[in-house]
Tab-separated table of C-alpha atoms in Angstrom:
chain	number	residue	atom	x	y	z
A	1	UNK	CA	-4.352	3.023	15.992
A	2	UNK	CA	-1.638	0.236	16.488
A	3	UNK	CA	1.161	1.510	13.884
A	4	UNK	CA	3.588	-1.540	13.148
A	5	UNK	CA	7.211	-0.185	11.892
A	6	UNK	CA	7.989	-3.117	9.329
A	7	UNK	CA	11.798	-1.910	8.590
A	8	UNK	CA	12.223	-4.451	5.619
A	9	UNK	CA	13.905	-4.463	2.283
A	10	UNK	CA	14.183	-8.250	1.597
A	11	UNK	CA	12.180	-7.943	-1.581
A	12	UNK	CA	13.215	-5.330	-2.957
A	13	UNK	CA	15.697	-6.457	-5.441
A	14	UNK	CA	18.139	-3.944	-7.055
A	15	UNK	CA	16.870	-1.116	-5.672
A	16	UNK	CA	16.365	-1.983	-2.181
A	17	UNK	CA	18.460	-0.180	0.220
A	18	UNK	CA	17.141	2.685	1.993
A	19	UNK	CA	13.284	1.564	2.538
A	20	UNK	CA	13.986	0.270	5.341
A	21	UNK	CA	15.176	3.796	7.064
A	22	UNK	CA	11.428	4.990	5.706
A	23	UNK	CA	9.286	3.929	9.446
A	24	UNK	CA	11.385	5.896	11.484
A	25	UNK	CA	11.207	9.094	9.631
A	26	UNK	CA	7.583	8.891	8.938
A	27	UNK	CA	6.897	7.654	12.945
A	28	UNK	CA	8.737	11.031	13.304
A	29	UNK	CA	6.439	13.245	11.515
A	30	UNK	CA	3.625	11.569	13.032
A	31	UNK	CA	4.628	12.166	16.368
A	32	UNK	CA	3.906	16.282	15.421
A	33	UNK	CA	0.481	15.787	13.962
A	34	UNK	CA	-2.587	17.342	15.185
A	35	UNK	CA	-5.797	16.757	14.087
A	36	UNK	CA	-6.687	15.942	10.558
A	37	UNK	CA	-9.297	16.472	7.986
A	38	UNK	CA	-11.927	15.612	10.013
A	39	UNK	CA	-10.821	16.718	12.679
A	40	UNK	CA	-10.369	14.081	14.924
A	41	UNK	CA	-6.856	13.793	17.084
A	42	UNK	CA	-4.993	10.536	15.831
A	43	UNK	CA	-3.722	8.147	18.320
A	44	UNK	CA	-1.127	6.299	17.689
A	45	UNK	CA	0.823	2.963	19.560
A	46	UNK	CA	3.617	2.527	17.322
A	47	UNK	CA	4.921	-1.035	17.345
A	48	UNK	CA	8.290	-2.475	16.561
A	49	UNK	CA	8.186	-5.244	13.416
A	50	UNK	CA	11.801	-7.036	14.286
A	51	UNK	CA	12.548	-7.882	11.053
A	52	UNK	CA	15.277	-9.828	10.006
A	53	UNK	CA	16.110	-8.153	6.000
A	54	UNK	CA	18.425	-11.708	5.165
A	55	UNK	CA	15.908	-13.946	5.766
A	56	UNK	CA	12.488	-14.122	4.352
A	57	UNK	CA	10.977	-16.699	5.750
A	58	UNK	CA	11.334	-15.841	9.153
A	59	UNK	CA	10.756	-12.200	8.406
A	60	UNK	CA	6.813	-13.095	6.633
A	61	UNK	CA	6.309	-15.311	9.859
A	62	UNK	CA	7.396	-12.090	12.664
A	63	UNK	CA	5.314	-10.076	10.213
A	64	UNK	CA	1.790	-12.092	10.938
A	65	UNK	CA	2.952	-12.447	14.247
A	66	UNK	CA	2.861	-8.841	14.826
A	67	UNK	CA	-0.299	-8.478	11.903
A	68	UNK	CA	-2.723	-10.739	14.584
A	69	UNK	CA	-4.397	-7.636	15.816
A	70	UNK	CA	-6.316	-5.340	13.594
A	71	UNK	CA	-6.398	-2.672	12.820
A	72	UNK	CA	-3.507	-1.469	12.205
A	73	UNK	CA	-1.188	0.504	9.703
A	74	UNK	CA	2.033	-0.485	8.669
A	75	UNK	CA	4.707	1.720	7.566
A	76	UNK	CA	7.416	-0.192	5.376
A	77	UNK	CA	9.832	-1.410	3.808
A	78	UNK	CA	9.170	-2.751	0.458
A	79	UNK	CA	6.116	-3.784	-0.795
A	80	UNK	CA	6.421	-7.289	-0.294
A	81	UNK	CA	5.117	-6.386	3.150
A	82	UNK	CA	1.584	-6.856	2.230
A	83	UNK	CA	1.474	-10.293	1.576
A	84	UNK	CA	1.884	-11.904	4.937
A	85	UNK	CA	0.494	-8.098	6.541
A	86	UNK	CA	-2.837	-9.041	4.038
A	87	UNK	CA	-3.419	-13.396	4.497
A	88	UNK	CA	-2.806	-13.058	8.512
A	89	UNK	CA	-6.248	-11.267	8.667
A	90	UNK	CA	-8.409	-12.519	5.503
A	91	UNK	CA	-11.403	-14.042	5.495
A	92	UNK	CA	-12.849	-15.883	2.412
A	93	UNK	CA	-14.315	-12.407	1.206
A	94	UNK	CA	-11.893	-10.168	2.103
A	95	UNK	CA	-10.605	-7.708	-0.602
A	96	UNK	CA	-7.644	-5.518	-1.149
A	97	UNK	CA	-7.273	-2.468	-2.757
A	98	UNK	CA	-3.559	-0.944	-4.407
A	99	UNK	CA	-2.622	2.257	-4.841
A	100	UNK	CA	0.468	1.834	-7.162
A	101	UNK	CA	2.302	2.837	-10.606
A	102	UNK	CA	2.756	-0.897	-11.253
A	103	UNK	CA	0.960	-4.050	-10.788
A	104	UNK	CA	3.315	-6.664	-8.992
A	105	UNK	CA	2.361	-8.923	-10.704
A	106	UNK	CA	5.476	-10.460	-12.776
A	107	UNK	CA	6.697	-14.316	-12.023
A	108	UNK	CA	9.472	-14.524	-9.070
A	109	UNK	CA	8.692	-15.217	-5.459
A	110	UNK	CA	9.273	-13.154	-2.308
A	111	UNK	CA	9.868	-9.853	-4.237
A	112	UNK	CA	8.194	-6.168	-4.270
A	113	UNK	CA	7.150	-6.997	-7.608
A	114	UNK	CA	5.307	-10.430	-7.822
A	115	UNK	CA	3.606	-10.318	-3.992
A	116	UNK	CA	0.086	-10.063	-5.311
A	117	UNK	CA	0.707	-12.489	-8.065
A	118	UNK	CA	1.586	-14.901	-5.066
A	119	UNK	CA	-1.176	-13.917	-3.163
A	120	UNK	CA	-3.869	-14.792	-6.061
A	121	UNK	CA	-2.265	-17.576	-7.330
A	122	UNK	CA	-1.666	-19.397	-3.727
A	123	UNK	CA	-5.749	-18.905	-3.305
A	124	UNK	CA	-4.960	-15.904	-0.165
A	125	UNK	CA	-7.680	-13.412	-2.129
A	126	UNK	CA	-10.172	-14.045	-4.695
A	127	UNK	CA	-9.126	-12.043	-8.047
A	128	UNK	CA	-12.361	-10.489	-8.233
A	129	UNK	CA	-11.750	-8.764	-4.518
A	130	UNK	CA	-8.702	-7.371	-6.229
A	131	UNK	CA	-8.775	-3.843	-6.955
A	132	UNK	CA	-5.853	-1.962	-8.589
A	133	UNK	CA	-5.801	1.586	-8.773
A	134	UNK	CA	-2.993	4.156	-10.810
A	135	UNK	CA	-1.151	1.912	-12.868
A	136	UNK	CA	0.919	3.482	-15.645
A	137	UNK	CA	3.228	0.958	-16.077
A	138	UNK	CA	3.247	-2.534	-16.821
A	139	UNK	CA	4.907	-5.798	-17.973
A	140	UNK	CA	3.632	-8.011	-20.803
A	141	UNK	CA	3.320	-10.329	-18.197
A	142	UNK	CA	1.379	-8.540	-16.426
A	143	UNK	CA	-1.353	-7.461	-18.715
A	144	UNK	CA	-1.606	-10.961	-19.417
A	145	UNK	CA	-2.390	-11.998	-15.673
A	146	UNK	CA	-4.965	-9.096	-15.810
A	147	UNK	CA	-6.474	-10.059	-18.590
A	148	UNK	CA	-6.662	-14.142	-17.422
A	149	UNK	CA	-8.040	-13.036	-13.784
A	150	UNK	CA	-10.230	-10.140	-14.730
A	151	UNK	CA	-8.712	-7.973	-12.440
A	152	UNK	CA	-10.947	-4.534	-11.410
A	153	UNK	CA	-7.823	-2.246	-12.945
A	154	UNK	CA	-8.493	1.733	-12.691
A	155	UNK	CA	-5.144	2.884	-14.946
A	156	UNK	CA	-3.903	6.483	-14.431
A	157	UNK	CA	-5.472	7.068	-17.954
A	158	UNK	CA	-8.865	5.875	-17.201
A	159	UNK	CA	-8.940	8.047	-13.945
A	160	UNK	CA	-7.781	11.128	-15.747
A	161	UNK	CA	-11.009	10.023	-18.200
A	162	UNK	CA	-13.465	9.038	-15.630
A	163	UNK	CA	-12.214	11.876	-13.252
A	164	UNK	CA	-11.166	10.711	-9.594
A	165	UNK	CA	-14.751	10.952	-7.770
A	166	UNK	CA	-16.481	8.827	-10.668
A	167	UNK	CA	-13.191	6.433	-9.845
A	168	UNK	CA	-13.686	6.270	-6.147
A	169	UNK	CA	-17.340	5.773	-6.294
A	170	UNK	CA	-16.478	2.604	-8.253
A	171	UNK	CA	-14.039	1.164	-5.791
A	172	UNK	CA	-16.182	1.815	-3.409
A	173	UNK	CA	-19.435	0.457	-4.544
A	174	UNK	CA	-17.042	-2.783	-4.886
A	175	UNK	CA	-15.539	-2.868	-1.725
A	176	UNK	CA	-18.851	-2.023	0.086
A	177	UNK	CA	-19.667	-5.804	-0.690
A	178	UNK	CA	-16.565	-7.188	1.388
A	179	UNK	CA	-16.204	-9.013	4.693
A	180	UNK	CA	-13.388	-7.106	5.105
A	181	UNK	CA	-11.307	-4.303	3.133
A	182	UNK	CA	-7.309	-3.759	3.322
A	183	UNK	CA	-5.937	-0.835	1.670
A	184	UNK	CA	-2.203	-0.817	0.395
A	185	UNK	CA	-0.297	2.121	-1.110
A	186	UNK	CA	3.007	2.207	-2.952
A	187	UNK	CA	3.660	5.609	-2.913
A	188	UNK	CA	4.871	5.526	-6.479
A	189	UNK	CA	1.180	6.177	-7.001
A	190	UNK	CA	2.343	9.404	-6.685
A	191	UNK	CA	3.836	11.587	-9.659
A	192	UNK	CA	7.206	12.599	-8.646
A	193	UNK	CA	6.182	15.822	-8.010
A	194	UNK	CA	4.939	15.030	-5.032
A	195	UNK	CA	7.049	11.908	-4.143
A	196	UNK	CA	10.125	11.947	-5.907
A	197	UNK	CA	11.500	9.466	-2.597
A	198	UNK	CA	10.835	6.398	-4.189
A	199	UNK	CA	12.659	3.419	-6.259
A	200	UNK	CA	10.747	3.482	-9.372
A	201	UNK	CA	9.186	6.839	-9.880
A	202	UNK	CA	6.446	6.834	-13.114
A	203	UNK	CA	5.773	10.122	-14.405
A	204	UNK	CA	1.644	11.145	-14.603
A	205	UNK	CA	0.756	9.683	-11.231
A	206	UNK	CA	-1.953	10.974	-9.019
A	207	UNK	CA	-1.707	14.298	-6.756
A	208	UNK	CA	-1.397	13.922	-2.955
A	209	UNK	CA	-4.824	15.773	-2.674
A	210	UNK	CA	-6.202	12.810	-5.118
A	211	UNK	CA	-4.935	10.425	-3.569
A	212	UNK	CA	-6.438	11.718	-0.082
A	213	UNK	CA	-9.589	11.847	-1.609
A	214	UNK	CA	-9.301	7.942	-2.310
A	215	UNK	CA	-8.612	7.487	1.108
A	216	UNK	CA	-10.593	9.693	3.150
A	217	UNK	CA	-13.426	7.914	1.182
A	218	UNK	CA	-12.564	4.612	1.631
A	219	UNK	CA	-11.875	4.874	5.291
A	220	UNK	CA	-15.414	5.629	5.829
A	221	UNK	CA	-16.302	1.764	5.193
A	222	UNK	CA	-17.451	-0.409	7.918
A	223	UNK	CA	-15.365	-2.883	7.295
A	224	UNK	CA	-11.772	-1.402	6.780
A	225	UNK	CA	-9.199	-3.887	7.942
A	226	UNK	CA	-6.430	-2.585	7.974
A	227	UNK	CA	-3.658	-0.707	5.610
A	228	UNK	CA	-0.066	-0.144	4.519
A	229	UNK	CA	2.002	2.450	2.938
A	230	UNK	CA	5.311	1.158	1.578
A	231	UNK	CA	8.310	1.962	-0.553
A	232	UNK	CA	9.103	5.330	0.668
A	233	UNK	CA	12.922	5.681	0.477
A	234	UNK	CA	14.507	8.615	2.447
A	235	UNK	CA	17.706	8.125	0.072
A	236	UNK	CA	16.386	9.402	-2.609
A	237	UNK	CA	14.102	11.877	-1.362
A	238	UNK	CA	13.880	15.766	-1.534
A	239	UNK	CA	13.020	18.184	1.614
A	240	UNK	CA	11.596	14.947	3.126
A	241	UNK	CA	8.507	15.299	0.491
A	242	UNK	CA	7.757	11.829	0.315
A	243	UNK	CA	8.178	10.788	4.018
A	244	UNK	CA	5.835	14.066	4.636
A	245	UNK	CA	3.307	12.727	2.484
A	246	UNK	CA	3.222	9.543	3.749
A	247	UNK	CA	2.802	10.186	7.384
A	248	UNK	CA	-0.190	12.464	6.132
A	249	UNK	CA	-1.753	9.374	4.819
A	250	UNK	CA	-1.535	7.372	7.840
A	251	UNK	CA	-2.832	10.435	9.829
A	252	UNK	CA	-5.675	10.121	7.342
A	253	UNK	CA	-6.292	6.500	7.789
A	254	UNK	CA	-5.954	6.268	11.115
């Protein structure tokens, strides 16, 4: 599995530095992995995003560049990755689903928190291949772009309703219908508990193992694309409990 190292923090605003220190640590941890869940040996190429964190434009252009070959996982940086990581590859019925505490979807440009608001709005994914999953926190704005789009929206409280397999059978029986599926997650999906290494930590996330679960599922579709997992931020993180879990999703997805 081609893993691209996207060392950015040009979106992410006030709270920026330190993402971009994330790939490295994570590439670390996967370079000691054995075999996961299903047993299976990962194996990775692990690719160099040259990034340039003062300039955007240039930065989304290196980034499809490098995106031109799937699959892959990317390791950021900020979320603001996914955009150009996500339109390089996407056909006219490709979907994307987000693990994340918030929806990105205020009104800026080139930020962590208005990429998929850009993405919809610019015509790059249809709204109804958007799929949104662990929100807990959200702007006026924002509910009002959900509401206007119909956007498939699993919050934290209807999964801890529904219960996480009822959940993922949902997502799935959506994304089943795809020409192709990408799969993003903001590790503030996460309670804090379990990755406290983040900018914008929102208590009542799910658990790693939940989270897993999502994936482990999801990878099983035929038409997986390829993936991201941004916004890890060895700054602020504890024991390295954050960069852990996110190199055990990539091993996961791989």
């Amino acid at each position: 599995m081609r893993i691209l190292k996207v060392a950015y923090n040009g979106g992410g605003l006030s709270k920026k530095e330190g993402v971009e220190k994330a790939p490295e640590i994570i590439v670390t941890h996967l370079k000691q992995a054995n075999l996961n869940e299903a047993e299976l040996l990962p194996v990775f190429d692990f690719v160099d995003v040259k990034v340039e964190n003062d300039n955007i434009e240039n930065s989304r252009k290196i980034m499809k560049s490098m995106a031109s070959s799937i699959p892959f996982i990317a390791i950021g940086g900020d979320h603001s990755i996914t955009g150009p990581l996500f339109e390089t590859n996407a056909r006219e019925n490709s979907g994307i689903i987000i693990f994340d505490a918030h929806p990105d979807l205020v009104e800026g440009k080139n930020s962590h928190e208005d990429w998929l608001r850009s993405l919809i709005e610019e015509g790059k994914v249809k709204p109804q291949n958007v799929i949104l999953v662990g929100i807990r926190n959200s702007h006026i704005q924002e509910v009002d772009f959900i509401k206007k789009y119909r956007l498939n929206t699993y919050s934290m409280k209807e999964i801890s309703h529904k219960g996480v397999n009822e959940t993922c059978d949902s997502v799935m029986s959506a994304a089943r219908s795809w020409d192709s599926m990408y799969i993003s997650v903001d590790i503030d999906v996460l309670d804090p508990a379990f990755a406290p290494g983040t900018g914008y930590t929102e208590p009542g996330g799910l658990t790693t193992r939940e989270l897993l679960y999502f994936l482990q599922r999801l990878r099983l579709l035929k038409n997986f694309m390829a993936a991201d997992v941004v916004e890890v931020n060895p700054d602020k993180d504890v024991n390295e409990i954050t960069s852990k879990a996110a190199s055990k999703i990539v091993i996961e997805l791989a």
